Amino acid sequence: MNNKDNLQNAFEKAFEEHQAPLNQAQWDRLDAALLRKKNKRRFLPWIFTLIAVTIFSVGFGYWLGNKSVKNENSNQQISSNHNITDKSRSVDDQSFKSQSKPLVQNDSTPMASSENITKAVSQPSTNKHSDIKSITERKNKIARAIRAKNSRNPIIEQPKLTFEDPKVHIEKPKLPTEETKDGYYPKANPDNITIVDGTKPLKIIDAPISKSSEELADSLLNNAKDSSLKDGDDPKKHVKRFAIGLTGGISNAVFKNTTFTEPSKMHEDTKQVYNENVKQTKSQYLNLFFDFKILKNVNLTLNSGIQYRQIEINENNNYTLYKVPFRNQDGSIAAYIKFPMIVPSQDTNKKWDTLNPMTFSYSNKIGIRFVSIPVAFSYTLPLSSKSELQLTAGIILNKIAFAKGKTFSLNTAQLLNYKEVLNKKGNMGYLAGVSYYRNLYKPWWIGLGAQIQQNKVMINSGGYGFIKSNINITNYSLNLKYKF
Amino acid sequence: MLYEQYGGYLMSVCLRYAGNREDAEEVFHDTMMKVFDNIRSFKGNSSLRTWINRIGINTALDFLRKRKNALMIEHISDQVLEMKDNPIEEEISIEAETAMKVLQKLPVNQQIVINLFMIDGYSHKEIANQLNISEEASRSQYSRAKKQLSELVKTKLKLNEQQR
């Protein structure tokens, strides 16, 4: 048996069945750690469930609140519609006549002129059925019925009221010829109803609403118009109380402003190597967000949610090390020793070895996953009834959730696992952006956005302090929003 | 129970790589956590002992990278130095504790290569991948380490004989 086998066999045998003693403290520590982990695992889903339920409850609550407020407002607007006076317009009798149909129409009898009507009412009729008192009573009765009808059913589409009386003919009401309290809305006004004798059954038909009245009603229902908008635009349709959405897209991530926590310990080429390492990046992101309107009359919303981002870094570098740091005991660099250098040989056959500059060629793929919470304010600028521009600015709270791959560390001249050297402490950056939205279908809006944001990373150089860097990110996104 | 059945063996592996009890306990703890975390992903392609052994080795190497910067790329890594040594002619037997003590007298880099190649059966290709060095560098390190180890073992054996 040769030397290799003898030595190797001896060592293999020595450790083959070797069991090192374990102490109770070790087990206790392990047991406690496992228990903590188990509890943490049990607790985490609850936290996420709680957050989800809270977000949903808040959203649903506001949606419900908004809905009931909206209904209340609508009712108020409709019921007050009867008393609206639009001072910007004046309606003359003639124009109204041309747009509206007669209030009461007797199929067989031509319409009496207003002079005739007045005459008929003011002068006693020769007809044996005519009786001024009874006519007045009937007039009052009709007026009461109309009042009751108006107060019971305050809607724009007016109901039909039939009334048959062979003795009475109710003529078309007199309409206001100038600005009145009732405006030009053709509500049946008992004071304007003239009743004359008739011989045929009568029908009281409420006047249909004129086109101008419909327009007015629409505009009243949808609130006052913003002077900056075109016809039919409505700022309330743009900024609702609450909206949720999904944003996703690709990003351009650039590592900038590299600094060191302990510069005296870093090799002078560290920044150069690091910047070269993080040159090639790719990033994608997904953002689940909500918009909550803060002020009633301003299109300003609080924008928050949760963002998931992945950044891929392709490290491709050929670095030649010309200087080796000579360190003090505390790790700070005292001087550099330049290649080529002569060092004592470990080979017993020769005294010296010559060391030449070393070239490190490496190609690594690194992945970082961020989970972030943006907290921003958004201002919505309506462009038309179906499109809007949303400007956003705020902060973003970032946390590294996961990292994989290896990175070359110059100060230790080795490849380090990224997840082990990456400081996972949370950090804060800024974000700002603009999105263009277009109404897709009912409450659904689709948009395109561009946004800048800042994430930060901190990497342990392998015992010589941290390399800090900002990641300036430009996002290009496709957005989908649902407005409640 | 996993801890009782494989704990002692794993601790032995950890001691071999870490070199001292304190660090070995740290590595042991981390390894056991990983084992418990990933036990569901164990597919039975190898024995459970081998699987735990691999996790232990990887954890130990990571630990050494972080704590000791032990896996520095050697300046002479590109130079292949096959070294001749004086072979141990006869079959020998060493106790684990003695072997551990001898092993710890080697530089950390050499300890790792001896552990990986001689005791845990890794090939130079696997070592090269694991340590991010070339295969030649691994061979070179091993050659040098084995020579030193051989000398140390001989000395130890001589001392033992003299004591008897």
XYZ file of C-alpha atoms in Angstrom:
648
model
C 0.000 0.000 0.000
C 1.471 3.375 -0.965
C 1.831 6.478 1.158
C -1.257 8.172 -0.186
C -3.442 5.272 0.655
C -1.961 4.739 4.097
C -2.365 8.328 5.113
C -5.740 8.735 3.479
C -7.068 5.491 4.874
C -5.914 6.415 8.337
C -7.739 9.732 8.183
C -10.835 8.291 6.549
C -11.060 5.599 9.211
C -10.409 8.050 11.997
C -13.388 10.194 11.065
C -15.656 7.584 9.489
C -17.613 6.789 12.592
C -16.353 9.577 14.769
C -18.969 11.331 16.804
C -18.071 14.486 18.660
C -19.817 14.955 21.978
C -22.808 17.281 22.082
C -23.830 19.254 25.096
C -27.279 20.085 26.401
C -26.823 23.831 25.824
C -26.459 23.200 22.119
C -29.723 21.345 21.984
C -31.488 23.992 24.084
C -30.281 26.713 21.751
C -31.400 24.787 18.704
C -34.732 23.955 20.252
C -35.361 27.609 21.124
C -34.396 28.742 17.617
C -36.696 26.201 16.029
C -39.530 27.244 18.290
C -38.986 30.907 17.430
C -38.993 30.086 13.765
C -42.144 28.029 14.100
C -43.917 30.844 15.910
C -42.694 33.337 13.364
C -44.026 31.171 10.567
C -47.326 30.811 12.360
C -47.506 34.529 12.952
C -46.551 35.737 9.457
C -49.657 34.566 7.590
C -51.743 36.249 10.262
C -49.938 39.532 9.742
C -50.481 39.370 6.006
C -54.106 38.361 6.487
C -54.592 41.213 8.920
C -53.049 43.731 6.521
C -55.151 42.438 3.649
C -58.338 42.515 5.716
C -57.542 46.036 6.962
C -56.903 47.353 3.463
C -60.032 45.658 2.180
C -62.143 46.917 5.101
C -60.901 50.486 4.769
C -61.498 50.373 1.027
C -64.900 48.827 1.319
C -65.856 51.215 4.122
C -64.949 54.233 2.063
C -66.665 52.819 -0.937
C -69.839 52.294 1.063
C -69.519 55.738 2.626
C -68.960 57.299 -0.751
C -71.916 55.445 -2.205
C -74.361 56.599 0.480
C -73.071 60.182 0.333
C -73.428 60.098 -3.426
C -77.038 58.861 -3.235
C -77.880 61.493 -0.653
C -76.376 64.197 -2.810
C -78.217 62.934 -5.844
C -81.550 63.048 -4.017
C -80.853 66.503 -2.720
C -79.911 67.671 -6.148
C -82.996 66.183 -7.727
C -85.427 67.425 -5.116
C -83.943 70.887 -5.195
C -84.113 70.884 -8.933
C -87.577 72.340 -8.935
C -86.407 75.499 -7.309
C -83.300 76.047 -9.360
C -82.962 79.360 -11.098
C -80.410 79.601 -13.791
C -79.653 83.277 -13.886
C -77.472 82.944 -16.869
C -80.395 82.117 -19.013
C -83.733 83.740 -19.630
C -86.632 82.051 -21.195
C -89.248 83.904 -23.024
C -92.659 82.617 -23.555
C -92.158 82.367 -27.254
C -89.078 80.209 -27.144
C -90.589 77.957 -24.565
C -93.733 77.567 -26.630
C -91.717 76.494 -29.586
C -89.995 73.763 -27.566
C -92.730 72.461 -25.379
C -95.969 70.778 -26.023
C -99.260 72.064 -24.643
C -99.945 71.068 -21.077
C -103.548 70.253 -21.719
C -104.941 69.358 -24.993
C -108.466 68.925 -26.071
C -108.412 66.734 -29.094
C -111.380 68.231 -30.848
C -111.301 71.847 -29.764
C -108.741 74.293 -31.077
C -106.641 75.899 -28.412
C -108.102 79.059 -27.029
C -106.038 82.157 -27.003
C -104.971 83.552 -23.670
C -107.339 86.445 -24.107
C -110.235 84.080 -24.632
C -109.234 82.010 -21.670
C -109.055 84.957 -19.368
C -112.357 86.170 -20.668
C -113.917 82.805 -20.180
C -112.812 82.655 -16.604
C -113.633 86.199 -15.672
C -117.056 86.314 -17.304
C -119.967 84.172 -16.218
C -120.867 81.571 -18.749
C -124.275 81.297 -20.246
C -124.051 77.532 -20.202
C -126.418 76.002 -17.638
C -123.575 73.865 -16.247
C -121.228 76.749 -15.807
C -120.756 77.928 -12.327
C -117.869 80.122 -11.258
C -117.775 78.707 -7.768
C -117.569 75.127 -8.916
C -114.929 76.049 -11.460
C -112.818 77.691 -8.767
C -113.220 74.665 -6.536
C -112.141 72.360 -9.323
C -109.260 74.630 -10.140
C -108.130 74.483 -6.531
C -108.601 70.716 -6.480
C -106.430 70.290 -9.542
C -103.850 72.626 -8.084
C -103.737 70.599 -4.861
C -103.410 67.399 -6.823
C -100.516 68.815 -8.814
C -98.820 70.148 -5.704
C -99.223 66.804 -3.991
C -97.883 65.028 -7.020
C -94.896 67.318 -7.269
C -94.006 66.934 -3.622
C -94.457 63.170 -3.624
C -92.521 62.368 -6.711
C -89.794 64.900 -7.271
C -88.313 63.529 -10.414
C -87.722 65.047 -13.771
C -89.927 62.663 -15.695
C -93.294 63.808 -14.633
C -96.197 61.428 -14.196
C -99.375 61.560 -16.153
C -102.428 62.660 -14.277
C -105.826 62.060 -15.824
C -108.843 63.870 -14.826
C -112.192 63.654 -16.468
C -114.858 66.248 -16.197
C -117.340 66.960 -18.971
C -117.913 70.469 -17.725
C -114.404 71.805 -17.387
C -111.665 72.423 -19.880
C -108.245 73.091 -18.532
C -106.111 75.169 -20.787
C -102.388 75.341 -21.258
C -100.699 77.078 -18.353
C -99.247 80.497 -18.638
C -95.544 80.268 -18.552
C -93.182 82.747 -17.024
C -92.106 85.365 -19.462
C -89.269 86.564 -17.353
C -86.918 85.204 -14.743
C -88.962 83.809 -11.898
C -88.366 81.787 -8.798
C -89.302 78.646 -10.660
C -87.057 79.555 -13.535
C -87.981 78.255 -16.916
C -88.571 74.760 -15.765
C -92.086 73.977 -16.988
C -93.489 72.658 -13.763
C -97.258 72.614 -13.697
C -98.060 75.735 -11.787
C -101.594 75.923 -10.513
C -101.606 79.693 -10.798
C -101.034 79.436 -14.472
C -103.800 76.967 -15.117
C -106.889 78.474 -16.643
C -110.050 76.492 -16.442
C -112.868 77.089 -18.883
C -116.079 75.320 -19.533
C -115.945 72.352 -21.757
C -118.229 69.699 -23.016
C -115.838 66.851 -23.535
C -113.761 64.714 -21.177
C -110.578 66.387 -20.154
C -107.095 65.061 -19.845
C -104.463 66.667 -17.769
C -101.114 65.778 -19.173
C -98.019 67.085 -17.522
C -95.784 68.832 -19.894
C -92.756 66.926 -21.076
C -89.443 68.445 -20.213
C -87.923 70.662 -22.785
C -84.500 69.900 -24.149
C -82.993 72.830 -22.282
C -84.458 71.512 -19.054
C -82.882 68.112 -19.619
C -79.533 69.716 -20.113
C -79.965 71.699 -16.970
C -81.050 68.660 -15.021
C -78.031 66.695 -16.236
C -75.654 69.411 -15.307
C -77.287 69.772 -11.924
C -77.055 66.063 -11.285
C -73.420 66.001 -12.175
C -72.661 69.155 -10.230
C -71.316 72.401 -11.455
C -68.914 72.322 -14.335
C -65.296 73.107 -14.004
C -64.483 76.003 -16.249
C -61.222 74.259 -17.293
C -63.098 71.293 -18.683
C -64.746 70.792 -21.962
C -68.471 70.110 -22.295
C -69.467 66.935 -20.549
C -66.338 66.776 -18.386
C -66.766 66.187 -14.724
C -63.940 66.286 -12.187
C -65.866 64.055 -9.786
C -65.781 61.302 -12.323
C -61.976 61.541 -12.325
C -61.157 61.611 -8.635
C -63.269 59.259 -6.637
C -62.989 58.715 -2.932
C -61.152 55.455 -3.354
C -59.459 53.587 -6.147
C -57.346 50.464 -6.347
C -55.061 49.376 -9.101
C -52.223 47.342 -10.449
C -49.092 48.699 -12.060
C -46.433 46.649 -13.698
C -43.553 47.307 -15.972
C -39.903 47.329 -16.741
C -37.315 49.587 -15.226
C -33.894 50.934 -15.840
C -31.838 50.594 -12.661
C -28.592 52.524 -12.291
C -26.306 52.186 -9.285
C -25.074 55.629 -8.263
C -23.289 57.516 -5.494
C -21.160 54.669 -4.214
C -19.709 55.423 -0.801
C -17.946 53.424 1.910
C -18.639 53.249 5.608
C -14.942 52.681 6.291
C -12.975 54.118 3.370
C -9.605 53.568 5.047
C -10.140 49.808 4.874
C -11.182 49.667 1.241
C -8.796 48.866 -1.573
C -8.366 51.936 -3.763
C -9.851 50.094 -6.751
C -13.000 49.078 -4.874
C -15.225 51.760 -6.380
C -13.995 51.045 -9.885
C -14.581 47.298 -9.494
C -17.958 47.779 -7.846
C -19.195 50.195 -10.506
C -18.076 47.784 -13.194
C -19.840 44.919 -11.419
C -23.211 46.685 -11.289
C -23.120 48.104 -14.785
C -25.479 45.680 -16.456
C -28.877 45.555 -14.788
C -32.424 44.562 -15.599
C -35.441 45.239 -13.478
C -39.151 44.518 -13.444
C -41.781 45.459 -10.938
C -45.362 45.008 -9.885
C -47.253 47.483 -7.769
C -50.570 46.943 -6.057
C -51.845 50.338 -5.009
C -54.749 52.328 -3.708
C -55.686 55.994 -4.046
C -57.564 57.658 -1.260
C -58.991 61.131 -1.778
C -57.940 63.381 1.076
C -59.791 66.636 0.482
C -63.311 66.890 -0.793
C -62.846 69.630 -3.333
C -59.259 69.036 -4.400
C -58.140 66.303 -6.765
C -55.444 65.233 -4.333
C -55.120 61.616 -3.262
C -52.954 59.661 -0.894
C -51.297 56.923 -2.842
C -49.907 53.803 -1.208
C -49.765 50.040 -1.587
C -47.103 47.411 -1.972
C -44.428 47.025 -4.597
C -42.472 43.929 -5.563
C -39.335 44.538 -7.578
C -36.647 42.303 -8.944
C -33.296 43.520 -10.116
C -30.885 41.325 -12.004
C -27.228 42.253 -12.161
C -24.848 40.659 -14.614
C -21.304 40.942 -13.324
C -18.891 40.603 -16.202
C -15.452 41.830 -15.443
C -11.777 41.302 -16.092
C -9.888 42.972 -13.336
C -6.139 42.929 -12.923
C -4.816 43.433 -9.436
C -1.582 45.399 -9.484
C -1.475 46.344 -5.829
C -1.961 44.281 -2.728
C -2.941 46.181 0.403
C -0.716 45.986 3.447
C -3.083 46.311 6.373
C -2.789 47.514 9.940
C -4.212 45.385 12.719
C -7.534 47.232 12.631
C -7.877 46.390 8.947
C -7.080 49.856 7.616
C -4.682 49.954 4.697
C -1.200 51.182 5.588
C 0.381 50.827 2.159
C 0.189 48.926 -1.093
C 2.669 46.365 -2.299
C 3.009 46.400 -6.045
C 3.324 43.436 -8.382
C 5.555 41.785 -9.476
C 6.924 40.851 -6.089
C 9.439 38.368 -4.780
C 8.244 36.306 -1.838
C 9.761 33.418 0.112
C 8.863 30.178 -1.547
C 6.854 27.510 0.196
C 8.645 25.015 -1.937
C 11.627 23.658 -0.039
C 13.589 23.197 -3.265
C 13.760 26.918 -3.997
C 14.080 30.028 -1.901
C 11.933 32.621 -3.730
C 8.821 32.829 -5.813
C 7.922 35.641 -8.190
C 4.366 36.827 -8.011
C 2.910 38.553 -11.063
C -0.175 40.753 -11.263
C -3.307 38.659 -11.050
C -6.239 38.913 -13.378
C -9.667 38.023 -12.102
C -12.160 37.111 -14.776
C -15.631 36.474 -13.570
C -19.156 36.349 -14.780
C -21.828 36.243 -12.103
C -25.566 36.666 -12.118
C -27.089 38.325 -9.083
C -30.746 38.698 -8.223
C -32.209 41.088 -5.664
C -35.881 41.231 -4.691
C -37.283 44.305 -3.007
C -40.590 44.646 -1.248
C -41.479 48.312 -0.917
C -44.258 50.478 0.399
C -44.714 53.750 -1.445
C -46.356 56.618 0.400
C -47.088 59.435 -1.998
C -49.490 62.160 -2.930
C -51.112 62.228 -6.340
C -52.726 65.106 -8.121
C -55.160 64.258 -10.889
C -55.513 66.628 -13.780
C -58.603 65.825 -15.889
C -57.914 66.195 -19.592
C -61.351 65.215 -20.841
C -64.262 63.196 -19.555
C -62.389 60.008 -20.402
C -58.782 60.848 -19.822
C -56.641 62.245 -17.064
C -53.080 62.869 -16.024
C -51.895 61.798 -12.592
C -48.835 63.375 -11.028
C -47.311 61.549 -8.081
C -44.556 62.370 -5.607
C -43.568 60.902 -2.265
C -41.317 58.470 -0.475
C -40.797 54.762 -0.764
C -39.849 52.402 2.051
C -37.752 49.541 0.748
C -36.824 46.192 2.207
C -34.716 43.531 0.569
C -36.708 40.354 0.696
C -34.372 38.029 -1.102
C -31.031 37.918 -2.857
C -29.168 35.257 -4.772
C -25.966 34.800 -6.691
C -22.341 35.570 -5.999
C -20.394 38.764 -6.244
C -16.699 39.398 -6.540
C -15.258 41.165 -3.535
C -11.971 42.877 -4.200
C -11.039 43.358 -0.553
C -11.240 39.656 0.164
C -10.352 38.606 -3.399
C -13.081 36.030 -3.438
C -16.608 35.389 -4.536
C -19.139 36.079 -1.811
C -22.729 34.946 -1.585
C -24.823 38.032 -2.236
C -27.524 37.125 0.253
C -24.896 36.921 2.979
C -23.160 40.193 2.257
C -26.245 42.241 1.473
C -27.494 44.274 4.394
C -31.208 43.598 4.573
C -32.038 46.554 6.781
C -34.872 48.684 5.403
C -34.172 51.970 3.688
C -36.053 54.949 2.360
C -35.958 56.592 -1.045
C -38.035 58.984 -3.073
C -40.434 58.489 -5.929
C -42.081 60.775 -8.450
C -43.901 60.170 -11.663
C -46.596 60.858 -14.115
C -49.293 58.585 -15.519
C -51.775 59.053 -18.292
C -55.079 57.262 -17.742
C -57.951 56.632 -20.094
C -61.369 55.327 -19.199
C -61.578 51.749 -20.399
C -65.024 50.649 -19.333
C -67.232 52.043 -16.561
C -65.017 52.315 -13.431
C -62.005 50.724 -15.128
C -59.182 52.960 -16.245
C -56.066 51.977 -18.121
C -52.888 53.985 -18.242
C -49.254 54.354 -19.117
C -46.786 55.742 -16.652
C -43.223 56.865 -16.190
C -41.771 57.139 -12.739
C -38.454 57.626 -11.023
C -37.699 56.051 -7.686
C -34.753 55.404 -5.450
C -33.822 52.223 -3.664
C -30.656 51.708 -1.685
C -28.264 48.830 -1.071
C -25.502 48.229 1.397
C -22.989 45.448 0.811
C -20.532 44.031 3.283
C -17.120 44.034 1.672
C -16.092 40.997 3.707
C -15.042 42.472 7.000
C -13.789 45.848 5.791
C -16.962 47.877 6.112
C -19.903 48.415 3.790
C -20.245 49.661 0.257
C -23.315 51.881 0.090
C -25.054 52.668 -3.126
C -28.252 54.258 -4.405
C -30.210 52.565 -7.129
C -31.839 55.204 -9.278
C -34.702 53.522 -11.050
C -36.787 54.716 -13.970
C -40.032 52.799 -14.376
C -42.121 52.427 -17.510
C -45.436 50.944 -16.598
C -48.821 49.792 -17.731
C -51.480 50.700 -15.194
C -54.949 49.453 -14.458
C -57.181 51.266 -12.012
C -60.644 50.638 -10.610
C -62.409 53.664 -9.169
C -65.033 53.135 -6.519
C -34.518 11.551 16.237
C -32.415 13.411 13.687
C -30.439 15.321 16.285
C -29.571 12.240 18.309
C -28.807 10.055 15.319
C -26.679 12.428 13.265
C -25.777 15.196 15.743
C -22.486 13.654 16.887
C -21.307 12.920 13.361
C -22.237 16.405 12.181
C -20.436 17.953 15.119
C -17.334 16.006 14.143
C -17.536 17.415 10.588
C -18.016 20.925 11.979
C -15.000 20.565 14.265
C -12.818 19.389 11.408
C -13.628 22.466 9.321
C -14.064 25.139 11.960
C -11.010 24.135 13.944
C -12.324 25.049 17.379
C -15.299 24.124 19.533
C -16.877 27.570 19.633
C -16.947 28.088 15.878
C -17.925 24.467 15.355
C -20.994 24.943 17.552
C -21.967 27.974 15.498
C -21.631 26.005 12.259
C -23.452 23.051 13.798
C -26.348 25.262 14.829
C -26.657 26.848 11.385
C -26.430 23.455 9.711
C -29.137 21.936 11.885
C -31.397 24.884 11.140
C -30.838 24.378 7.429
C -31.449 20.651 7.794
C -34.759 21.219 9.574
C -35.746 23.877 7.066
C -34.999 21.758 4.046
C -35.759 18.261 5.267
C -38.841 18.171 3.030
C -36.695 18.769 -0.030
C -34.541 15.735 0.744
C -35.376 13.301 -2.045
C -33.412 10.306 -0.888
C -30.964 10.327 -3.813
C -28.184 9.841 -1.298
C -28.186 8.706 2.297
C -29.448 11.165 4.884
C -26.012 11.172 6.471
C -24.358 12.172 3.202
C -26.960 14.874 2.674
C -26.415 16.301 6.152
C -22.671 16.047 5.652
C -22.876 18.124 2.463
C -24.986 20.774 4.159
C -22.530 20.850 7.041
C -19.548 21.294 4.712
C -21.225 24.087 2.738
C -22.240 25.866 5.924
C -18.748 25.539 7.331
C -17.151 26.922 4.172
C -19.557 29.863 4.166
C -18.754 30.465 7.795
C -15.037 30.447 7.118
C -15.435 32.810 4.199
C -17.258 35.268 6.382
C -15.324 34.987 9.589
C -11.810 34.230 8.617
C -11.445 35.208 5.008
C -9.835 31.837 4.809
C -10.575 31.109 1.222
C -8.358 33.782 -0.217
C -7.205 33.126 -3.711
C -3.627 32.108 -3.394
C -1.025 34.156 -5.155
C 0.586 31.067 -6.415
C -2.670 29.454 -7.307
C -1.749 29.374 -10.968
C 1.499 27.589 -10.306
C 1.166 23.878 -10.145
C 3.579 22.498 -7.629
C 3.530 18.769 -7.406
C 5.680 18.098 -4.382
C 7.512 14.935 -3.604
C 7.323 13.645 -0.060
C 8.576 10.770 2.002
C 5.876 8.138 1.918
C 4.566 6.407 4.998
C 5.407 2.832 4.220
C 3.423 0.960 6.799
C -0.283 0.932 7.489
C -1.092 3.321 10.278
C -3.969 3.952 12.587
C -4.798 7.317 14.095
C -7.447 8.248 16.579
C -9.892 10.915 15.555
C -8.782 13.343 18.282
C -5.145 12.963 17.240
C -6.022 13.361 13.580
C -7.998 16.495 14.442
C -5.043 17.978 16.347
C -2.631 17.229 13.516
C -5.030 18.675 10.976
C -5.381 21.900 12.925
C -1.658 22.506 12.701
C -1.978 23.053 8.947
C -2.843 26.463 7.458
C -6.608 26.909 7.105
C -6.550 26.638 3.309
C -4.731 23.348 3.499
C -7.013 22.038 6.224
C -9.951 22.672 3.925
C -8.418 20.900 0.970
C -7.392 17.907 3.106
C -10.861 17.751 4.608
C -12.572 17.959 1.261
C -10.334 15.670 -0.744
C -8.900 13.201 1.722
C -11.723 12.750 4.200
C -14.952 13.796 2.488
C -14.097 12.386 -0.916
C -14.519 15.501 -3.065
C -12.744 15.525 -6.426
C -10.419 18.374 -7.374
C -13.040 19.549 -9.831
C -15.634 19.756 -7.067
C -13.172 21.512 -4.772
C -12.331 23.978 -7.515
C -16.037 24.768 -7.950
C -16.643 25.001 -4.247
C -13.724 27.332 -3.556
C -13.769 29.233 -6.838
C -10.234 28.283 -7.651
C -8.786 26.338 -10.544
C -8.445 22.567 -10.475
C -4.681 22.985 -10.710
C -4.685 25.221 -7.676
C -6.622 22.591 -5.770
C -4.148 19.888 -6.724
C -1.266 22.129 -5.801
C -2.756 22.981 -2.412
C -3.512 19.357 -1.740
C -0.047 18.244 -2.707
C 1.528 20.735 -0.363
C -0.936 20.019 2.416
C -0.476 16.279 2.167
C 3.293 16.616 2.399
C 3.027 18.695 5.524
C 0.420 16.408 6.984
C 2.578 13.406 6.291
C 5.494 15.029 8.123
C 3.273 15.961 11.028
C 1.848 12.459 11.294
C 5.302 10.938 11.230
C 6.476 13.247 13.973
C 3.399 12.467 16.016
C 3.861 8.739 15.573
C 7.510 9.007 16.583
C 6.550 10.939 19.691
C 3.983 8.306 20.569
C 6.567 5.557 20.170
C 9.059 7.408 22.338
C 6.422 7.922 25.043
C 5.762 4.197 25.069
